[in-house]
Short mmCIF file of C-alpha atoms in Angstrom, two decimals:
data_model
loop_
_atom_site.label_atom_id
_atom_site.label_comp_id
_atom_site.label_asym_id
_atom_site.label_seq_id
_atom_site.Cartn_x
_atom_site.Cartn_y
_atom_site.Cartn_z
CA UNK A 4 -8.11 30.03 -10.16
CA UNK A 5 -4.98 28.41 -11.89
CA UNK A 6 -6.06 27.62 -15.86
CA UNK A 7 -4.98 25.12 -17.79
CA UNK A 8 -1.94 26.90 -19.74
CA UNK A 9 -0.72 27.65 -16.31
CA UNK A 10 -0.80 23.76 -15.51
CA UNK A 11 0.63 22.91 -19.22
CA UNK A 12 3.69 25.31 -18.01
CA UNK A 13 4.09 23.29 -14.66
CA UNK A 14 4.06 20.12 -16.45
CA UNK A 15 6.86 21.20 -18.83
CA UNK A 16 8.59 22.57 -16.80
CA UNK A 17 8.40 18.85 -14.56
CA UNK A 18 9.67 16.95 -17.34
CA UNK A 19 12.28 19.38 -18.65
CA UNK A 20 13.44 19.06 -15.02
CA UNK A 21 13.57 15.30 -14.89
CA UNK A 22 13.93 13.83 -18.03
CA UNK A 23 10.49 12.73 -19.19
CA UNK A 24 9.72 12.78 -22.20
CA UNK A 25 5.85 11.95 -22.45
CA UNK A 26 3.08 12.57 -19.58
CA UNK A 27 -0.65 12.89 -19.59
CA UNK A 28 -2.25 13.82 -16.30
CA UNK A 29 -6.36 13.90 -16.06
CA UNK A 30 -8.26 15.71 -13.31
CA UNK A 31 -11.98 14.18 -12.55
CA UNK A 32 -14.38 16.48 -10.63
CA UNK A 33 -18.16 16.30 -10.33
CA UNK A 34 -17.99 18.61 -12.73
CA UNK A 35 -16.30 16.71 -15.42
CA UNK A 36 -12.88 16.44 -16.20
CA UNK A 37 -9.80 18.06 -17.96
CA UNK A 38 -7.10 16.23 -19.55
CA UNK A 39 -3.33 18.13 -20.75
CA UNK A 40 -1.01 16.33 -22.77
CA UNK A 41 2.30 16.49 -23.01
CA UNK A 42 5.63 15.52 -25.15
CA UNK A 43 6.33 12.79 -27.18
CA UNK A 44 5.64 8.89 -26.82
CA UNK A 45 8.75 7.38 -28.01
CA UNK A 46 11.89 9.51 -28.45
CA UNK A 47 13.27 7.41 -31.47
CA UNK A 48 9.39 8.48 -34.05
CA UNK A 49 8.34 12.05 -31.92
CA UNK A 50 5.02 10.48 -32.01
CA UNK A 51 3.28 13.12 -29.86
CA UNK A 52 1.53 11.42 -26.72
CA UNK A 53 -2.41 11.67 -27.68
CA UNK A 54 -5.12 11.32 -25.53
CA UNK A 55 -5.87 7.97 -26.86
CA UNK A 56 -2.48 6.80 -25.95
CA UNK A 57 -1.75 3.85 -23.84
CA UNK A 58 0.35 3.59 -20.46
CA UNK A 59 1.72 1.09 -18.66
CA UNK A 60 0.21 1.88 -15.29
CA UNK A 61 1.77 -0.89 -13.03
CA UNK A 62 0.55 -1.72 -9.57
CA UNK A 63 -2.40 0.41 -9.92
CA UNK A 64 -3.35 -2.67 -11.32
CA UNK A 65 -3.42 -3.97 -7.84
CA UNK A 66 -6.46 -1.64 -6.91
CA UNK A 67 -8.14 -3.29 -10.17
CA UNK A 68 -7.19 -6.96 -8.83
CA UNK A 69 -9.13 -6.14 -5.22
CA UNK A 70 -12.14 -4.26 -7.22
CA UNK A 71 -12.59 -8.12 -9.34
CA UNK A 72 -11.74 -9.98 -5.67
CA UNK A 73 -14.57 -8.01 -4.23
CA UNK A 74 -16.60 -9.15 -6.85
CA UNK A 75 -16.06 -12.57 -5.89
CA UNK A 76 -16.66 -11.83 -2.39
CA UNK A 77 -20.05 -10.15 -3.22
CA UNK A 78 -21.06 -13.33 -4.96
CA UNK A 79 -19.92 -15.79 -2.33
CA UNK A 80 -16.88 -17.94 -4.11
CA UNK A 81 -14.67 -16.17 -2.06
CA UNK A 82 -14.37 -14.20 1.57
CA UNK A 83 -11.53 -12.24 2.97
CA UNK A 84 -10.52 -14.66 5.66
CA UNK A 85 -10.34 -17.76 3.02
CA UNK A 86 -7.09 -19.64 3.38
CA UNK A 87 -5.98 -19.37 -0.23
CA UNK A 88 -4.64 -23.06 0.38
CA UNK A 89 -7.91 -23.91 0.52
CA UNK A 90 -8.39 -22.76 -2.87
CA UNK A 91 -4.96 -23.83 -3.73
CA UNK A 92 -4.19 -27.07 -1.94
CA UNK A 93 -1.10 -27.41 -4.24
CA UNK A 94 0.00 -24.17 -2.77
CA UNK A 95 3.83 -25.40 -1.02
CA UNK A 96 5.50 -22.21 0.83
CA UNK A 97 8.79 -22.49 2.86
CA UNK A 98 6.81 -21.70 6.00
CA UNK A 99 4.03 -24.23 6.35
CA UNK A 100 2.08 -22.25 9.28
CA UNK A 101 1.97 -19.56 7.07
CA UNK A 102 1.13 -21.81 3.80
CA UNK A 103 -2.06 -22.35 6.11
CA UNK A 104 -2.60 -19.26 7.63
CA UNK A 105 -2.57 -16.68 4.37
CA UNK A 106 -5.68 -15.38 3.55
CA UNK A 107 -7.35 -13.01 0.74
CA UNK A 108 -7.22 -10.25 3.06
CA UNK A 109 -3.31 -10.93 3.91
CA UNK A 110 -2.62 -10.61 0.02
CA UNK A 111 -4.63 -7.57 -0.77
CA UNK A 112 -3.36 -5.57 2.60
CA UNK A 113 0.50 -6.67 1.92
CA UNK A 114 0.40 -8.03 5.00
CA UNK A 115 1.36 -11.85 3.99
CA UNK A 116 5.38 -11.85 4.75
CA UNK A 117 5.96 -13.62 1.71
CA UNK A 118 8.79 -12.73 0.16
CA UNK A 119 7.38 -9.64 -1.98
CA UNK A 120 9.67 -9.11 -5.22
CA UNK A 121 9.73 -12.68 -7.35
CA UNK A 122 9.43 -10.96 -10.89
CA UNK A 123 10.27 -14.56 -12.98
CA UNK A 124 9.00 -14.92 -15.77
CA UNK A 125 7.24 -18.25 -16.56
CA UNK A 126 6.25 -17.52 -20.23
CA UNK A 127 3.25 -15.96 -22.01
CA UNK A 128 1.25 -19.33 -21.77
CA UNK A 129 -1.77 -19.52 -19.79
CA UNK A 130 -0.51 -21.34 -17.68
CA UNK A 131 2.08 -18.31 -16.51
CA UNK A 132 0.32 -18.15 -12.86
CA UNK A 133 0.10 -21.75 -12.33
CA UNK A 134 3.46 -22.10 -12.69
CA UNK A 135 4.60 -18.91 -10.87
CA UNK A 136 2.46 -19.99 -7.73
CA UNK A 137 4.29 -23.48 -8.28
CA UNK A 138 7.62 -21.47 -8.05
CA UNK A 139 7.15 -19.54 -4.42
CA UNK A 140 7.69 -22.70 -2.63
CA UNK A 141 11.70 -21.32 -2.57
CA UNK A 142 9.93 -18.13 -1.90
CA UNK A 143 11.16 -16.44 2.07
CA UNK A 144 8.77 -16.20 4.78
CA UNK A 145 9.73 -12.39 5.57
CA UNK A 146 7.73 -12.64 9.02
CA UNK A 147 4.42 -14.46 10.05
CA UNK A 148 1.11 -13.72 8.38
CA UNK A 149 -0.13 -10.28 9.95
CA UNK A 150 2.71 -9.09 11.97
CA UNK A 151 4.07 -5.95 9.04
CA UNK A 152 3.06 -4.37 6.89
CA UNK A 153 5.70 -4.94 3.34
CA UNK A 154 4.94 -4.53 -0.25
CA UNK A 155 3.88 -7.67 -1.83
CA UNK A 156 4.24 -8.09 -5.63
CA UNK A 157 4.07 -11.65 -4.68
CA UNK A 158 1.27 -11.32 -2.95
CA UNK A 159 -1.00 -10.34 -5.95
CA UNK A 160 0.11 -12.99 -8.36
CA UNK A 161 -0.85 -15.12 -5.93
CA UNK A 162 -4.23 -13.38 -5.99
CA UNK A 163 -4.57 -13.29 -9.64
CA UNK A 164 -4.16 -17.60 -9.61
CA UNK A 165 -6.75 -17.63 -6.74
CA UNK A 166 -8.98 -15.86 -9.19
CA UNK A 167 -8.25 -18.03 -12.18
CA UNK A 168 -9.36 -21.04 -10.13
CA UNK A 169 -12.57 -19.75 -8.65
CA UNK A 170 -13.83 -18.19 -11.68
CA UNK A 171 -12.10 -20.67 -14.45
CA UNK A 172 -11.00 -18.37 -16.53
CA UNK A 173 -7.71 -17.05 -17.03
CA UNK A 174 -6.90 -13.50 -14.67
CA UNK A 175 -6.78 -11.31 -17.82
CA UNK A 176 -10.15 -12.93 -19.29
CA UNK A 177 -11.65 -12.68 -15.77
CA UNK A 178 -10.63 -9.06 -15.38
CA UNK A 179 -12.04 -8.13 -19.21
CA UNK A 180 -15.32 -9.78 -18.49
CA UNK A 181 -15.71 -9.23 -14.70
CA UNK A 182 -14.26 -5.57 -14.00
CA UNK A 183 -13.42 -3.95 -17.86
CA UNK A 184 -16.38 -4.88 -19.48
CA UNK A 185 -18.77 -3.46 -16.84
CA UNK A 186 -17.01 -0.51 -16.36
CA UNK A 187 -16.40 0.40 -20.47
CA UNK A 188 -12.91 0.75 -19.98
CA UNK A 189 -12.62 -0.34 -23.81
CA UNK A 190 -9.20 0.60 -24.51
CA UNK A 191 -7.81 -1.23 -21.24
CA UNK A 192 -5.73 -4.54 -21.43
CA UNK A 193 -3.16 -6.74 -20.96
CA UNK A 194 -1.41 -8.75 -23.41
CA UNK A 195 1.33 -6.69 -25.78
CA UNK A 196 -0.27 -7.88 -28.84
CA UNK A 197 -3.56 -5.76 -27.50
CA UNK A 198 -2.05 -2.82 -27.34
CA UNK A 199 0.11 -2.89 -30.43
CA UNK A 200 -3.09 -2.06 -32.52
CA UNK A 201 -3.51 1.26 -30.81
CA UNK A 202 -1.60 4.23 -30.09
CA UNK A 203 0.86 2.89 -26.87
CA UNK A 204 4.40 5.17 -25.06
CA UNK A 205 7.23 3.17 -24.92
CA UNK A 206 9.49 3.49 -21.72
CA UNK A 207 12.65 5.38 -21.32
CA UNK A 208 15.39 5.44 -18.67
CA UNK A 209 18.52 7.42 -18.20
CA UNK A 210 21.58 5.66 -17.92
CA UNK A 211 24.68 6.47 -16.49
CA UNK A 212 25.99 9.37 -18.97
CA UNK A 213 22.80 10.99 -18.94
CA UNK A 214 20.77 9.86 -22.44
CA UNK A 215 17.92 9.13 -22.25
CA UNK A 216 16.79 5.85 -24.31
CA UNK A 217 14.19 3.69 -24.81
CA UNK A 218 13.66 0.72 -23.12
CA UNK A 219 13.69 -2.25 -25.16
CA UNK A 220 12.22 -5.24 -22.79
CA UNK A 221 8.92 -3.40 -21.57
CA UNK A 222 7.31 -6.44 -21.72
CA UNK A 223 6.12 -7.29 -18.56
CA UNK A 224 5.99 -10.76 -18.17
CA UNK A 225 2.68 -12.81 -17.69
CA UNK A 226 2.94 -14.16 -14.24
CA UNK A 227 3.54 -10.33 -13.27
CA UNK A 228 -0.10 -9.33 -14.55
CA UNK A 229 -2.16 -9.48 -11.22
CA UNK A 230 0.35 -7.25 -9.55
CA UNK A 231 1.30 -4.91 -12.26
CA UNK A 232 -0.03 -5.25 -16.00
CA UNK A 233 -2.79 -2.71 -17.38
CA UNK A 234 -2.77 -0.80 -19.67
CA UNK A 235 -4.67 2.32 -20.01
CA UNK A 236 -5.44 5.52 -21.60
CA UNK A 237 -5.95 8.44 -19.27
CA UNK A 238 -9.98 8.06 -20.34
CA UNK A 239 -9.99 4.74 -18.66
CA UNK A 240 -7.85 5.17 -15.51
CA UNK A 241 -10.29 8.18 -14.85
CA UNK A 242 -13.43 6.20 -15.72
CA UNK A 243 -12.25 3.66 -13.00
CA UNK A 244 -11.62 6.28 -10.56
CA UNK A 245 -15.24 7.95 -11.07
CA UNK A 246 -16.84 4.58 -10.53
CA UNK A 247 -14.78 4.38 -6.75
CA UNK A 248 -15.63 7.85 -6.75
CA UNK A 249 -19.28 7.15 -7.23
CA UNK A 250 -19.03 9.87 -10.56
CA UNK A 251 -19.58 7.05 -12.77
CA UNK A 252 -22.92 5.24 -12.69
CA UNK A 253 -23.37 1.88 -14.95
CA UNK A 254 -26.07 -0.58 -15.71
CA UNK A 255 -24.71 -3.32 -13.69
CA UNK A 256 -21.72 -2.19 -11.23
CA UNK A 257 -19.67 -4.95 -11.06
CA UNK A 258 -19.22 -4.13 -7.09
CA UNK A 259 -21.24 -2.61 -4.78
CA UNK A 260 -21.20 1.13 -2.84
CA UNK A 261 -20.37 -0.92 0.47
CA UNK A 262 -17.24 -3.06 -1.49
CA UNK A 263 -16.08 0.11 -2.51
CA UNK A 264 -16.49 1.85 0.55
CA UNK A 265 -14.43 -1.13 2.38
CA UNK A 266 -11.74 -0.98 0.27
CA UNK A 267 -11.00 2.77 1.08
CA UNK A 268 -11.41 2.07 5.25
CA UNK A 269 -8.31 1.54 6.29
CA UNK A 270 -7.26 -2.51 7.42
CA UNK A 271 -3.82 -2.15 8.31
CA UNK A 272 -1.28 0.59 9.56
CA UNK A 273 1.21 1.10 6.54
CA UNK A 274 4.59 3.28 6.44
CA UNK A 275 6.54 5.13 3.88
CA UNK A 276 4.35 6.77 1.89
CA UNK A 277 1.08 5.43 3.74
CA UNK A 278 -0.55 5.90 6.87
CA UNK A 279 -2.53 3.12 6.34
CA UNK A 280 -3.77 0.31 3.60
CA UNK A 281 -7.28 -0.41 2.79
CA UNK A 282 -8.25 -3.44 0.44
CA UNK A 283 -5.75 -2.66 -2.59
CA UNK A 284 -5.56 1.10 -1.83
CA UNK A 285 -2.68 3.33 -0.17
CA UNK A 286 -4.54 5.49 2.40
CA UNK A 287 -3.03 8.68 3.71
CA UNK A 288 -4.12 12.64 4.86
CA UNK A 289 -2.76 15.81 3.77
CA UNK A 290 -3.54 17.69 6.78
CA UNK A 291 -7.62 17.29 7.68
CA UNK A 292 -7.99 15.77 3.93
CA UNK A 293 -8.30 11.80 3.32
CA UNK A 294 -6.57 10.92 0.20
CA UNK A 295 -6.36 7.17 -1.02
CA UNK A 296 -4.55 6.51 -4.77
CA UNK A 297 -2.19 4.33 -5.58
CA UNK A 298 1.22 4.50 -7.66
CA UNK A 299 3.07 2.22 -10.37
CA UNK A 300 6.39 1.76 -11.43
CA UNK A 301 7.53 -0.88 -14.87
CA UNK A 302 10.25 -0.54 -17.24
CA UNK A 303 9.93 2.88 -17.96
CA UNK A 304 7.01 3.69 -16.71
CA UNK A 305 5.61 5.38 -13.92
CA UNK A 306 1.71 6.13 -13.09
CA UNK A 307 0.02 7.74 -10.43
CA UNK A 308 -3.74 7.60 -9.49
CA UNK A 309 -5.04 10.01 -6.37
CA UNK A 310 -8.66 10.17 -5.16
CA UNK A 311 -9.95 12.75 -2.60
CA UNK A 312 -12.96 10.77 -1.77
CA UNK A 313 -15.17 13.23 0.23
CA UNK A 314 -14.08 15.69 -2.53
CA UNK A 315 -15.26 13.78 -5.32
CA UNK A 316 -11.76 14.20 -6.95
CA UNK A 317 -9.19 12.50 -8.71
CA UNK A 318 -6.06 12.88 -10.03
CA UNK A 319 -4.32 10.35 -12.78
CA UNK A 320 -1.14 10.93 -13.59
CA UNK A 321 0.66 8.74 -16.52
CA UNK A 322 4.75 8.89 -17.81
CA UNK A 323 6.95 7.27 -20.16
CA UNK A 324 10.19 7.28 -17.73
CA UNK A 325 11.54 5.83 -14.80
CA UNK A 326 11.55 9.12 -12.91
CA UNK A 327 8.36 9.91 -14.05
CA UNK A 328 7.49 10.70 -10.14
CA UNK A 329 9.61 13.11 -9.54
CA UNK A 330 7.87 14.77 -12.51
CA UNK A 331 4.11 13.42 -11.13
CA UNK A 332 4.54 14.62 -7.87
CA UNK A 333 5.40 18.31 -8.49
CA UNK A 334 2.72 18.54 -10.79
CA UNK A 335 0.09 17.10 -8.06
CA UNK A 336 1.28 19.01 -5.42
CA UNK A 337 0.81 22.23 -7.80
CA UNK A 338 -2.59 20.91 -8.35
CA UNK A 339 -3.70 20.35 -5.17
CA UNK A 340 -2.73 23.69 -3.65
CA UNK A 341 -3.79 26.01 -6.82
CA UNK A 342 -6.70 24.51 -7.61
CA UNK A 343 -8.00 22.41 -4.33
CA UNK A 344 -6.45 24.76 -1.98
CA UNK A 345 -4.81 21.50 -0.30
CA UNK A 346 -1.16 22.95 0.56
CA UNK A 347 0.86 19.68 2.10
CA UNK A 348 2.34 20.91 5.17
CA UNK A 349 5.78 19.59 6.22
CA UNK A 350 6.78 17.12 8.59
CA UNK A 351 7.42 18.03 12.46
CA UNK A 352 11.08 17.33 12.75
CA UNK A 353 12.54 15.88 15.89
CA UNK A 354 15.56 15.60 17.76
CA UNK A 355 16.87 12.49 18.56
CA UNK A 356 20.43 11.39 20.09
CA UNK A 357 23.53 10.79 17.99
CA UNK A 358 23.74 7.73 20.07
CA UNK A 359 20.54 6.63 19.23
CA UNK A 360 21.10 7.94 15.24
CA UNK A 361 24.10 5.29 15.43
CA UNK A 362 21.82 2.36 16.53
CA UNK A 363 20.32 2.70 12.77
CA UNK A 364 23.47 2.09 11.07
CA UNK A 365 24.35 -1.06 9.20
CA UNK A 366 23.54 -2.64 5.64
CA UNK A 367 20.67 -3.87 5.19
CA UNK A 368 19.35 -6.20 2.10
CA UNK A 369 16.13 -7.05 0.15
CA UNK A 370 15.80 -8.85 -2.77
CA UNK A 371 15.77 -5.55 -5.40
CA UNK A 372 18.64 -3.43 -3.55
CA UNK A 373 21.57 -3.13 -1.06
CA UNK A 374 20.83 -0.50 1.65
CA UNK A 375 23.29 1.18 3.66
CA UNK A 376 22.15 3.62 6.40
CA UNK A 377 25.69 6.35 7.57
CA UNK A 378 24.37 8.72 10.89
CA UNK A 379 25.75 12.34 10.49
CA UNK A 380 24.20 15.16 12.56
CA UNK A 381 20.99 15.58 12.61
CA UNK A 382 20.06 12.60 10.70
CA UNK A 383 20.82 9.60 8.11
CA UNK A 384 21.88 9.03 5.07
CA UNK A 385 20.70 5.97 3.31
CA UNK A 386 22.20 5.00 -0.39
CA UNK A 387 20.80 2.40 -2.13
CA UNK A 388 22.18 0.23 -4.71
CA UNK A 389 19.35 -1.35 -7.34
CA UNK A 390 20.12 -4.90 -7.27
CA UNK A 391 17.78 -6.21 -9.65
CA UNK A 392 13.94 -5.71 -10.74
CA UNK A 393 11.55 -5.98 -13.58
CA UNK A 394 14.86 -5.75 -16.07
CA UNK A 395 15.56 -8.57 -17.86
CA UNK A 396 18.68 -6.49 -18.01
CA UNK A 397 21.17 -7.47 -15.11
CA UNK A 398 23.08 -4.69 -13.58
CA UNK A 399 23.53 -2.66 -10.55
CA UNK A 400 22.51 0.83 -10.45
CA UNK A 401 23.22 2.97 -7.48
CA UNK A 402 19.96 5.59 -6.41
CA UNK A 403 20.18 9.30 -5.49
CA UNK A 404 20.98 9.32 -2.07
CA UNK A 405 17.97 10.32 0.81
CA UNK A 406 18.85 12.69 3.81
CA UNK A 407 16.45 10.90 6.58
CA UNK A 408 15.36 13.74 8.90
CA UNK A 409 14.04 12.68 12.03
CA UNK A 410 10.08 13.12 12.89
CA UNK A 411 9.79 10.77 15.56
CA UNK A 412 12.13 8.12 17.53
CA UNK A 413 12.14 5.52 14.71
CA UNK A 414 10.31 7.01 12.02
CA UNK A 415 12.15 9.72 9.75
CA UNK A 416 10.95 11.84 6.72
CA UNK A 417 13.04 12.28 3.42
CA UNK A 418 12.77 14.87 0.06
CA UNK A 419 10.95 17.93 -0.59
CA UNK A 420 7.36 18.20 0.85
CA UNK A 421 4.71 16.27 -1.84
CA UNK A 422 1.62 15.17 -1.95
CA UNK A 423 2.54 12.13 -0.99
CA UNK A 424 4.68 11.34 2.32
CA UNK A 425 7.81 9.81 1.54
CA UNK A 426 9.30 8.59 5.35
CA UNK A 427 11.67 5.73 6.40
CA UNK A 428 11.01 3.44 9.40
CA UNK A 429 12.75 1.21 11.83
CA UNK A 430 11.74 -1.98 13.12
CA UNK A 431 13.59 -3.48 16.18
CA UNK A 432 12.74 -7.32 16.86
CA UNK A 433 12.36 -7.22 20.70
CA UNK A 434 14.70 -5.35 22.80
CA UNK A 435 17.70 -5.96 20.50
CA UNK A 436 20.33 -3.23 20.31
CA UNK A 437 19.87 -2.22 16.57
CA UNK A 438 17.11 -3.00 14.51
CA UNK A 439 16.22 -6.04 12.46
CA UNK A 440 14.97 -3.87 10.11
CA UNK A 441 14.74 -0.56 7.55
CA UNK A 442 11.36 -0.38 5.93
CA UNK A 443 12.07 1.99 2.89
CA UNK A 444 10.49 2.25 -0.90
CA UNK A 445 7.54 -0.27 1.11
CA UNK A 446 9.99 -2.99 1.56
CA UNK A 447 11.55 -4.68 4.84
CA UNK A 448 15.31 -4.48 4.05
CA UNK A 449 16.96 -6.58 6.65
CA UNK A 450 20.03 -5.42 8.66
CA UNK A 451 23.41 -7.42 7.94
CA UNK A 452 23.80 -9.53 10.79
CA UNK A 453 27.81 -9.11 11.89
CA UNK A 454 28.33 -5.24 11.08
CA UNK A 455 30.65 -2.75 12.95
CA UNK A 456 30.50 0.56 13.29
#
């Protein structure tokens, strides 16, 4: 069996490769867990990352935000198929059959077609959410309630104000008493000036000489909280797992085994790097293995949290950089196949026509990036241009570009083989002659409509 200087040297060796300059990653068995550090939290002091120190770890938050909406459900202010404009009759969306139609269950599956990526920031007043819900009325209906599946940032702020209301608190003081308290996650939070007491990374990017800097406006902003806001220290993103995990008894579990089971069955078929989605969890196999985690991505931050259920193991994975997956994800994969003997195998490829390849073509747009898909034999190529995001920080910053290989008619796979999938998916609206759609990075880019190629 692999030890644990033979995992320190593949997590070096990760973040030599890529840039990142701080990571933890924890392992939770039934045996108890190991924890490596590595690297510094902010390259301006060389503070070494501790054990103690805190992460942003994005929408993993999202899998907190269904554990406190199960809560709810278990205590009868809330179902799955409420209408959240019952909630929230002052709840105005462009579509009004939708603005009736979403429910709790459309939210936490990312199944609500509202338009997914509204990041404004509405101040650091409590009434952040109130206003942000007040602000998707300009908001896109992507598609109908149900119909895809398309990452929803939206989606969960819209859940955290749904939360406020029924439990009259505000999300972060709901989510402290309702989920962190129960659990002991002491060290886990919200607000900056929580964290500024303790030992915290700061994010780092690299721009377009190479250097790598901090990032000054890490900040996320309130109204983004529900969707992407914890903090945590490795201690605490692992506690959370053992409770899901069923590793982590307490006194009074703030859900119960069949909540917890729910949320890992699988509600709706997913894509990219999904099979399915359960209630706030990514759901996928690695050959006869379920897996179900969830990822995160801020300013500078990127955090990873896998759970092999019938295994009784998890994986957390925190960094202080914006390719701190590329770094993750060749640790995990090590992981899994030295020390869980789970090798990932690679994807089937396919053949498929260079008439049909051409079909795919076009530009295609969502609100965080510019898409544009080039056939070639045997494949695509799809560059993206980062249009916006999180960044207070306006500018446009073109992506590594992805060879699509083919592994079915509409569905192709992209990178080197990882623990997690990472495909690309077309989506034709009715017999149409090229498709209305690209799902990539979780999000329905839509296809220019005049294009020729």
């Amino acid at each position: 069996m692999r030890t644990t200087s033979d995992l320190r040297e593949v997590i070096e060796r990760a973040c030599a490769s890529t840039g990142v300059p701080g990571m933890v990653i924890g392992i939770l068995t039934p045996d108890g867990r190991e924890v490596v550090t590595h690297g510094v939290a902010s390259l301006e002091t060389g503070c070494p990352v501790r054990r103690d120190t805190l992460f942003q770890i994005g929408s993993i938050s999202k899998v907190y935000l269904a554990t406190l909406a199960m809560r709810l459900v278990e205590e009868g202010k809330l179902t799955l198929d409420t209408p959240v404009a019952s909630v929230l009759p002052e709840l105005e969306l462009a579509d009004r059959e939708a603005q009736q139609a979403i429910t709790l269950w459309h939210l936490l599956t990312h199944t609500s077609g509202i338009e997914g990526d509204r990041f404004d920031d509405y101040g650091y007043g409590d009434d952040a959410l109130a206003r942000y819900v007040a602000g998707l009325a300009s908001a896109r209906q992507i598609h109908p309630p149900g119909q895809h599946w398309s990452y929803c940032n939206s989606g969960f702020s819209l859940a955290g104000r749904l939360i406020e209301v029924v439990t009259g608190r505000s999300f972060e003081a709901a989510m402290r008493e309702l989920i962190f308290g129960p659990l002991g996650l002491e060290r886990s939070c919200f607000l900056v000036q929580d964290v500024l007491g303790y030992p915290f990374a700061v994010g780092h990017r690299t721009d377009e000489h190479g250097h790598v800097g901090v990032v000054r406006d890490f900040a996320l902003p309130r109204s983004v909280h529900p969707a992407g806001g914890v903090w945590a220290t490795i201690d605490d993103l692992l506690d959370f797992a053992a409770f899901h995990l069923g590793l982590r008894p307490v006194a009074a579990p703030p859900i119960s085994w069949d909540s917890i089971t729910m949320m890992q069955a699988p509600q709706v078929a997913a894509a990219n790097w999904a099979d399915w989605y359960g209630l706030g969890w990514a759901i996928w196999s690695i050959g006869s293995v379920r897996v179900i985690g969830h990822g995160g991505s801020t300013n500078g931050y990127q955090a990873h949290l896998v759970l092999l259920p019938e295994e009784r193991v998890a994986i957390a994975s925190l960094t202080n950089h914006e390719q701190g997956s590329s770094a993750y994800l060749e640790v995990e994969t090590w992981l899994l196949t030295e020390r869980f003997g789970i090798r990932p195998p690679a994807p089937r490829l396919c053949t498929v026509s260079e008439r049909e390849l051409q079909r795919y073509a076009g530009t295609y747009t969502y609100p965080l990036a510019r898409l544009t898909v080039r056939a070639v034999t045997g494949g695509l190529w799809l560059e993206a241009v980062q249009t916006r995001g999180l960044s207070r920080e306006a500018r446009e910053r073109p992506l590594p570009p992805l060879f699509l290989r083919p592994i079915g008619e509409r569905v192709f796979a992209t990178g080197p083989v990882r623990a997690v999938p990472n495909r690309v998916d077309f989506i034709f609206d009715g017999d149409s002659e090229h498709p209305r759609w690209v799902r990539a990075f979780g999000r329905l880019a839509e296809r220019d409509a005049i294009q020729e190629y």
